[in-house]
mmCIF file of C-alpha atoms in Angstrom:
data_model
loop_
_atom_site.group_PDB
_atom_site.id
_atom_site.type_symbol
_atom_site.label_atom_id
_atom_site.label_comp_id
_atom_site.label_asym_id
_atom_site.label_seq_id
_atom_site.Cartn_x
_atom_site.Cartn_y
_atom_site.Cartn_z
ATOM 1 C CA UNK A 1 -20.400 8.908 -0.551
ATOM 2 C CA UNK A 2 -19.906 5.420 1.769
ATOM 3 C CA UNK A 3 -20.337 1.992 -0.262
ATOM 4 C CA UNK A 4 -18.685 -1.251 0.292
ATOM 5 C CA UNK A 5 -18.532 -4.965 -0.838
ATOM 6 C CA UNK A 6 -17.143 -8.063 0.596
ATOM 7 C CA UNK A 7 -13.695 -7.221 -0.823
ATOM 8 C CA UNK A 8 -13.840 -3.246 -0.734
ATOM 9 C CA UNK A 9 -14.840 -0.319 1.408
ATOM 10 C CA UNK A 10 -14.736 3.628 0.907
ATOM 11 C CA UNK A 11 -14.805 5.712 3.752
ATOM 12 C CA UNK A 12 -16.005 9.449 3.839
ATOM 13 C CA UNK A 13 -16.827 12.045 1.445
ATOM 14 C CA UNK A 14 -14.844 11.770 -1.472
ATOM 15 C CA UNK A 15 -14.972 15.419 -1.811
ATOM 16 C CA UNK A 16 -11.461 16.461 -1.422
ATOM 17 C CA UNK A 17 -8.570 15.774 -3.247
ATOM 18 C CA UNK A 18 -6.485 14.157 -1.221
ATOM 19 C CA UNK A 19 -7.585 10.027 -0.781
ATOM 20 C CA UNK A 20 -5.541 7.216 0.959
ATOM 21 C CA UNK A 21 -5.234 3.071 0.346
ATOM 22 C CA UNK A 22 -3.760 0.574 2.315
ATOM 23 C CA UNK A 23 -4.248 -2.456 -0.133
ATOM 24 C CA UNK A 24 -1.982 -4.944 1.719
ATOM 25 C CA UNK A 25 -3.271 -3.561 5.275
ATOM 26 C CA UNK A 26 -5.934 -6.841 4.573
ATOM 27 C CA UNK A 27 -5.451 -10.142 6.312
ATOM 28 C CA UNK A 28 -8.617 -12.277 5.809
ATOM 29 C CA UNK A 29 -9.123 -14.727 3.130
ATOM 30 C CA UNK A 30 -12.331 -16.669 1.831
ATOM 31 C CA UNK A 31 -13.433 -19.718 2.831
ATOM 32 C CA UNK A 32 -11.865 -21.823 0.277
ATOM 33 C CA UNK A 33 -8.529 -20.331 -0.172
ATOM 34 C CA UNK A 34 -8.209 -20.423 3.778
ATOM 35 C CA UNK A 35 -8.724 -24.336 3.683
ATOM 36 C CA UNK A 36 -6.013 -24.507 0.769
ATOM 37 C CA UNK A 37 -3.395 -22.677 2.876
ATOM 38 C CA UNK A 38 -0.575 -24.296 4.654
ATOM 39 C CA UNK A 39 1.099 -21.033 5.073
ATOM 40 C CA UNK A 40 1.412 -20.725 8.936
ATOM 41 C CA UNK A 41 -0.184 -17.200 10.201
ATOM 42 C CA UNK A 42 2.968 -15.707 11.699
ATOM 43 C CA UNK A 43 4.813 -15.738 8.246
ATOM 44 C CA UNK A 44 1.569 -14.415 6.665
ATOM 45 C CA UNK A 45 1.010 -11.750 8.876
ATOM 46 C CA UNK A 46 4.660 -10.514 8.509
ATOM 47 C CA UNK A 47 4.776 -10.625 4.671
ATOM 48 C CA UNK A 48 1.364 -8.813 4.563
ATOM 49 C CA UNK A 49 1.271 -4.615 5.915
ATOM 50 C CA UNK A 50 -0.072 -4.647 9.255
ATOM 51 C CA UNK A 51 -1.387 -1.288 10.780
ATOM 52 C CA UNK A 52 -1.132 0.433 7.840
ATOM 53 C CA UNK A 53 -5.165 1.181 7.366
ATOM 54 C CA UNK A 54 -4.439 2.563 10.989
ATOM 55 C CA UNK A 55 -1.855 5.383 9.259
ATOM 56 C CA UNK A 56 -4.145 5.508 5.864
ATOM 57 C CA UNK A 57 -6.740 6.461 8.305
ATOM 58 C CA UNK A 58 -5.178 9.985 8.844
ATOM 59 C CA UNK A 59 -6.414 10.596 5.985
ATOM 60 C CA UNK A 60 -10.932 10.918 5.538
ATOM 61 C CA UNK A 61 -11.725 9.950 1.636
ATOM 62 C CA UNK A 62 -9.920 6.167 2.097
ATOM 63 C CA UNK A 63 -9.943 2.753 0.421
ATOM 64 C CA UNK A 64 -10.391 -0.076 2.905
ATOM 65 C CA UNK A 65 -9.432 -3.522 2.248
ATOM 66 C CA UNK A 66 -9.691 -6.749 4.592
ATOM 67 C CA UNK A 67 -8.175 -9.084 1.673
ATOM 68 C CA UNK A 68 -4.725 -10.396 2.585
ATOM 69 C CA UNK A 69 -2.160 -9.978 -0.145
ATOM 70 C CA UNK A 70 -2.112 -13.980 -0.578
ATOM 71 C CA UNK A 71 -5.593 -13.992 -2.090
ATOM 72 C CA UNK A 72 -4.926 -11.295 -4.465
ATOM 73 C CA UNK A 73 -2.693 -8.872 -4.428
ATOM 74 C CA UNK A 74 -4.177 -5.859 -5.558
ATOM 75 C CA UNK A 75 -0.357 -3.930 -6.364
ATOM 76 C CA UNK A 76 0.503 -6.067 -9.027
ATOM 77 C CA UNK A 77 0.098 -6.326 -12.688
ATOM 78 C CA UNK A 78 -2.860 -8.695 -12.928
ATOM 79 C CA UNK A 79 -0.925 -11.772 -14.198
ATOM 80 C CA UNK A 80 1.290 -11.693 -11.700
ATOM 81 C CA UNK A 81 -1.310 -10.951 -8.756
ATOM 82 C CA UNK A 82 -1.795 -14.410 -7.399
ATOM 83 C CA UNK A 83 0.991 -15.938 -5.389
ATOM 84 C CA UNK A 84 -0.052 -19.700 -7.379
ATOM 85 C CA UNK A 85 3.958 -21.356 -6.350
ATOM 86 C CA UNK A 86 6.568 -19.968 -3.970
ATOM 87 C CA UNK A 87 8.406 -18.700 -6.586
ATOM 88 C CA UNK A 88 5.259 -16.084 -6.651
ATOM 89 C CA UNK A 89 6.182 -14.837 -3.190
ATOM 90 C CA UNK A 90 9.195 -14.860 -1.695
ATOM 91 C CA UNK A 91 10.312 -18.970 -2.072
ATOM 92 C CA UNK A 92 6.863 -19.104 0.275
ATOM 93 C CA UNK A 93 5.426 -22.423 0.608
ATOM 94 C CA UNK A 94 1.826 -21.644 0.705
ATOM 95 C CA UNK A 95 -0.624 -24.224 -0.939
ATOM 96 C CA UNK A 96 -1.143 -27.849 -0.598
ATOM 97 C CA UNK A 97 0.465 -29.929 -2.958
ATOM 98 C CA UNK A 98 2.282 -26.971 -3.647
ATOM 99 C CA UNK A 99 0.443 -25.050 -5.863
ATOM 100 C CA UNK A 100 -2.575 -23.307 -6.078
ATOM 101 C CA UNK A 101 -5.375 -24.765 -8.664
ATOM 102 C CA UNK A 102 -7.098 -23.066 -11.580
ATOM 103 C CA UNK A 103 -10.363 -22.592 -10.437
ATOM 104 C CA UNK A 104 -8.989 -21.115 -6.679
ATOM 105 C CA UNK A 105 -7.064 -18.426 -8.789
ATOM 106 C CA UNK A 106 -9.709 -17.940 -11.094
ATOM 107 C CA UNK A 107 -11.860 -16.969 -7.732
ATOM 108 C CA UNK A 108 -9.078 -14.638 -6.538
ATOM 109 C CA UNK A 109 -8.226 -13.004 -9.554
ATOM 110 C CA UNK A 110 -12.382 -11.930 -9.216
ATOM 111 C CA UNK A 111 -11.591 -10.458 -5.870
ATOM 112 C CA UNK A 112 -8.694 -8.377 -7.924
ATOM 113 C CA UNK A 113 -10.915 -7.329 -10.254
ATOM 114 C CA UNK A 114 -13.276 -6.283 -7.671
ATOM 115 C CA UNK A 115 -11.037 -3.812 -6.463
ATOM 116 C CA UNK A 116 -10.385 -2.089 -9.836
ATOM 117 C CA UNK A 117 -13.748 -2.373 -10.732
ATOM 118 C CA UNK A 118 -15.070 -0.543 -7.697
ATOM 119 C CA UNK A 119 -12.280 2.123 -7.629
ATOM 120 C CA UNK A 120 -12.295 3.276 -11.092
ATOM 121 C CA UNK A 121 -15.915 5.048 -10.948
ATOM 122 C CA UNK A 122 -14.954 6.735 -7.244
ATOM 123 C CA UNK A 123 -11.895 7.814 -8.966
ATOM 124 C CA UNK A 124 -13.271 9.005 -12.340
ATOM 125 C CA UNK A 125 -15.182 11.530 -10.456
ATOM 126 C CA UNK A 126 -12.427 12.620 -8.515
ATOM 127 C CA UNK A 127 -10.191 12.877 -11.771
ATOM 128 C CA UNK A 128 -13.294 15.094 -13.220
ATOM 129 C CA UNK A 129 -12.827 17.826 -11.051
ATOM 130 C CA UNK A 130 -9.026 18.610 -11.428
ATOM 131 C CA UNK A 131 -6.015 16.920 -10.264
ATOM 132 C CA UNK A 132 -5.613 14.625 -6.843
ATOM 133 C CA UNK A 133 -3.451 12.944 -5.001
ATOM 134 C CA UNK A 134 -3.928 9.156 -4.219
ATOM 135 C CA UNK A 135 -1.707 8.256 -0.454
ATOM 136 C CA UNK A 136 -0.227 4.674 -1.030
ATOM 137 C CA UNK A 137 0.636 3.493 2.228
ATOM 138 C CA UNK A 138 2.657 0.195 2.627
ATOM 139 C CA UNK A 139 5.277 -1.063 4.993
ATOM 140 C CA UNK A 140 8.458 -2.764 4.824
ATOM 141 C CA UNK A 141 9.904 -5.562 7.037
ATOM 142 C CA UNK A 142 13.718 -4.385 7.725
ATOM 143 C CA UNK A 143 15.045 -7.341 10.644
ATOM 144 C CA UNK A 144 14.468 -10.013 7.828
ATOM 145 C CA UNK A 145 17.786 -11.753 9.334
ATOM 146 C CA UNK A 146 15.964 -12.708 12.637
ATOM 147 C CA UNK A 147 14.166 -11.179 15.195
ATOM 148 C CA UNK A 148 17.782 -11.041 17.369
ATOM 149 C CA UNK A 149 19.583 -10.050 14.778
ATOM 150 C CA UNK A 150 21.086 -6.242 13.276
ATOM 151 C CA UNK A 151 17.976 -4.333 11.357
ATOM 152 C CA UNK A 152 19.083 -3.775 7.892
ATOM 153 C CA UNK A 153 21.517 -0.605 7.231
ATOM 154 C CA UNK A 154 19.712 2.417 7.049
ATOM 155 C CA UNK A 155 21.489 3.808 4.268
ATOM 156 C CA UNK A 156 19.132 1.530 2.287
ATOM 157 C CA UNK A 157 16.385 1.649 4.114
ATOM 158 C CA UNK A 158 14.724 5.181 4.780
ATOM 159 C CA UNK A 159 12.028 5.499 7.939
ATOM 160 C CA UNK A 160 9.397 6.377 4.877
ATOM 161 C CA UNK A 161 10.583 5.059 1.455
ATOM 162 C CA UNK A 162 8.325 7.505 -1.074
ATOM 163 C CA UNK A 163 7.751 5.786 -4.279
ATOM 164 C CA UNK A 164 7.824 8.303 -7.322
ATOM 165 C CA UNK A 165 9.271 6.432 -10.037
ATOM 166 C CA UNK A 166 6.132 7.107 -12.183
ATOM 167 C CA UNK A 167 4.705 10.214 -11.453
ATOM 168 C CA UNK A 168 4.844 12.891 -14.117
ATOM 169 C CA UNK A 169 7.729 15.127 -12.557
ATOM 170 C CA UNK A 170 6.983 17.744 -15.013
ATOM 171 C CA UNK A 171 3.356 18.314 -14.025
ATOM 172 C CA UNK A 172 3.596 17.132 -10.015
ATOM 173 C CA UNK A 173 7.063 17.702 -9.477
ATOM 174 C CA UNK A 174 6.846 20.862 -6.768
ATOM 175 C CA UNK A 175 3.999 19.010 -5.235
ATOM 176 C CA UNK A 176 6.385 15.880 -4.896
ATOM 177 C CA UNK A 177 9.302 17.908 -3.673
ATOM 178 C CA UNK A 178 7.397 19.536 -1.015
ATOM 179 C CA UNK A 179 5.835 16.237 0.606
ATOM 180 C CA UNK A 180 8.846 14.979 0.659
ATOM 181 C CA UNK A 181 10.402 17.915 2.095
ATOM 182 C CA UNK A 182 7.870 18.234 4.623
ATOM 183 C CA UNK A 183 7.101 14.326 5.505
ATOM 184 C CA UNK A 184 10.809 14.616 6.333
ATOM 185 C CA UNK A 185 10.691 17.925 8.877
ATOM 186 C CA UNK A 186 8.102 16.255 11.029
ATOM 187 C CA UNK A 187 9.317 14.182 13.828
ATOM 188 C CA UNK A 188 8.913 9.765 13.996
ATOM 189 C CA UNK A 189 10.807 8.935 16.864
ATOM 190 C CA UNK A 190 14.489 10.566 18.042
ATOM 191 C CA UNK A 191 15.210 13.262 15.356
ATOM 192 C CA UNK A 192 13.276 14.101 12.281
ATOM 193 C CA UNK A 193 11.600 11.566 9.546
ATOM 194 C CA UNK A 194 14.195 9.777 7.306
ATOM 195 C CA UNK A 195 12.304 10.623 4.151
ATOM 196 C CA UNK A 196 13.468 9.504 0.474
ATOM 197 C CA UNK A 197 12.317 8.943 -2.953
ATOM 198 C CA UNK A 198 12.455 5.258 -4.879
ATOM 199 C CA UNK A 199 15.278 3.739 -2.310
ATOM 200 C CA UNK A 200 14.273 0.754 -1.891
ATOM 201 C CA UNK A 201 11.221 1.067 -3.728
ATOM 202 C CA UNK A 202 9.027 3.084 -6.419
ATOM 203 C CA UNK A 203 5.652 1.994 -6.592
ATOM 204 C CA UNK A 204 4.187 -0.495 -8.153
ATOM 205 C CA UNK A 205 0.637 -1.261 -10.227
ATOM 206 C CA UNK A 206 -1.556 0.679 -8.300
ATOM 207 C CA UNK A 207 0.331 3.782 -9.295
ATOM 208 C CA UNK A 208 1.002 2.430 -12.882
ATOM 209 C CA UNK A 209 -2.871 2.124 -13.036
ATOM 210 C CA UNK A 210 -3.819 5.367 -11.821
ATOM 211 C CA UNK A 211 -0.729 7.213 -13.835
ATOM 212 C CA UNK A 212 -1.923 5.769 -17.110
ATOM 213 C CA UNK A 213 -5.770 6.062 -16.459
ATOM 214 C CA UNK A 214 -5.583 9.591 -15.247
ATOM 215 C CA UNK A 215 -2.132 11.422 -16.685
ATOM 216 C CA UNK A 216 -2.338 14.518 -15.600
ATOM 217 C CA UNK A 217 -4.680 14.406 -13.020
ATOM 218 C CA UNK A 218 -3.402 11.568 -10.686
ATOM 219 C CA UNK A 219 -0.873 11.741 -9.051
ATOM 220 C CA UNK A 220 0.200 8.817 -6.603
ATOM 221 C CA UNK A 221 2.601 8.818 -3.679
ATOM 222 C CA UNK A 222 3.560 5.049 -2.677
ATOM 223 C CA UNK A 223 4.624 5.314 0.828
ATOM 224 C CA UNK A 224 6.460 2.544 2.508
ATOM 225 C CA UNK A 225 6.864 3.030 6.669
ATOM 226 C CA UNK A 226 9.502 0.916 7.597
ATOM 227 C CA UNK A 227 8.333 -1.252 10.136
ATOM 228 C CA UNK A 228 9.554 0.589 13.345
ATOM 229 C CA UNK A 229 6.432 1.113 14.443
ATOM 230 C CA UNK A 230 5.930 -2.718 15.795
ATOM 231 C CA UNK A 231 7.608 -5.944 15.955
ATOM 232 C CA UNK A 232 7.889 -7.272 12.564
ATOM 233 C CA UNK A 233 8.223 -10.938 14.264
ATOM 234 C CA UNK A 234 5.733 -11.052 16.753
ATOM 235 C CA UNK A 235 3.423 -9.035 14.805
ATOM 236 C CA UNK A 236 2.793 -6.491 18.368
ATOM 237 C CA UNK A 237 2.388 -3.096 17.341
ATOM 238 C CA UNK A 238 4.170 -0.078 19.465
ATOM 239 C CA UNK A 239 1.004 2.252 19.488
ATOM 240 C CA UNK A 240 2.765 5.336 20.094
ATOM 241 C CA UNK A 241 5.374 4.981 17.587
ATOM 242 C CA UNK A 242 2.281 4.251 15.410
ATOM 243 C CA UNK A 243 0.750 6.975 16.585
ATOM 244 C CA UNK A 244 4.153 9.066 15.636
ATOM 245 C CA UNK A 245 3.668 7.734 11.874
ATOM 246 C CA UNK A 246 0.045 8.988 11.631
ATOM 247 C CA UNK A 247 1.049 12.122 12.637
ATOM 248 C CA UNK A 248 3.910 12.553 10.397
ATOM 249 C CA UNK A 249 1.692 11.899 7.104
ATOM 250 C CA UNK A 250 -1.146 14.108 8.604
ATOM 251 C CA UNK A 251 1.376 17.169 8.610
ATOM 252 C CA UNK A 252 1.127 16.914 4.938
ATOM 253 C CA UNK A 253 -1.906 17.365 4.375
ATOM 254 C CA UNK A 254 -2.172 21.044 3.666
ATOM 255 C CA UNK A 255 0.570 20.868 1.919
ATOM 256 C CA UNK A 256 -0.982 18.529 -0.902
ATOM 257 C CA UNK A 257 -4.047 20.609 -0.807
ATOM 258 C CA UNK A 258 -2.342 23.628 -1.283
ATOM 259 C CA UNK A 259 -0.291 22.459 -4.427
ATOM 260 C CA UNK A 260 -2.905 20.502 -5.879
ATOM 261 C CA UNK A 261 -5.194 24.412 -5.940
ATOM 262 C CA UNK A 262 -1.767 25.887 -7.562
ATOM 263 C CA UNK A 263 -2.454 23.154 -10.215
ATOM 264 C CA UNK A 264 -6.397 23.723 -10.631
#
């Protein structure tokens, strides 16, 4: 069941339950929103998730996205999806002249609705035949005080953040227990996986969207890798530690499967 567009791609079957995005994993940009950009590439690449489509890979039914997150960024409410003044994204200066025009966000608000447009129908069918879980991986910058300086505490800032915040607990709640239970037994460096629910943060529209579309029957698990696995300044990725992180969410697999049967 391949397919693809200039803005999205779905990889494998989609016959199993268990399917995996990386939506900020993207770093191109069209033609004429390039050209608009001052933005300088290192600060792009370090506000966008890196190596993440690497980790999403783990899993076979996947969403794949080369669109960077300053085009449109497909995990927010439409309205707010286009970073148009810094205030948008993170006091960012992005644009010339400071702000992007009408017609460029009228162009990137197309390559949002691209997304949702394509995913919906590969979805649908997955929502027809019982209940699935949708992987939401991101990653989190955690040295944003400087490249020499302390990483932020970890008492804030789990190895995996798992966002939950709108999942229904009542229907997924044993399914959501045990990935976190077992995300956190595997192994992601010295000592076992820091694992912890809605920390830092809970997930955002692309759960929202599935949540409401699908209640019930979707269930999404926004996963945010803290950004251990490379060098959040530089933008070099550590391939084993990367390597660690693919394995971790890979031991979950059977896990989901097994839960999402008990729910069938």
């Amino acid at each position: 069941m391949g397919g693809t567009s200039d803005v999205v791609t779905f990889e494998g079957s989609w016959a199993g339950p268990v399917v995996a995005t990386s939506v900020h994993a993207g770093h191109g940009l069209r033609a004429e929103i390039a050209d608009a950009m001052v933005l300088d590439e290192a600060t792009r690449l370090r506000e966008e998730d890196p190596f993440t489509d690497r980790i999403a890979a783990v899993v076979a039914d996947r969403v794949v996205t080369t669109r960077s997150r300053f085009e449109a960024d497909l995990n927010r409410p439409r309205r707010e999806a286009i970073y148009r003044r810094p205030d948008d994204c993170w006091g960012l200066d992005v644009w010339h002249g400071g702000e992007l025009s009408d017609e460029l966000v009228e162009g990137s608000r197309a390559t949002y609705d691209a997304f949702y447009d394509a995913l919906a129908p590969r979805l649908d069918a997955l929502a027809e035949r019982g209940p699935f879980v949708l992987l939401d991986v991101h990653s989190y910058n955690h040295r944003r005080d400087g490249a020499d300086a302390p990483p932020a505490p970890v008492a804030d800032n789990p190895e995996v953040n798992v966002g939950t915040a709108s999942i229904d607990r009542e229907r997924f709640g044993p399914l959501v227990d045990r990935f976190v239970a077992e995300l956190g037994a595997t192994e992601l460096g010295p000592g076992s996986v820091d694992a912890r629910e809605n920390v830092a943060f809970e997930g955002r529209q692309l759960a929202w969207w599935v949540h409401d579309r699908y209640p019930g029957a979707g269930c999404v698990l926004a996963l945010e890798f803290k950004k251990t696995f490379m060098d959040e300044w530089t933008g070099e990725v550590d391939d084993e530690a990367l390597d660690r992180a693919r394995a971790s969410l890979a031991a979950t697999m059977p896990g989901l499967v097994e839960e999402l049967e008990k729910l069938r």
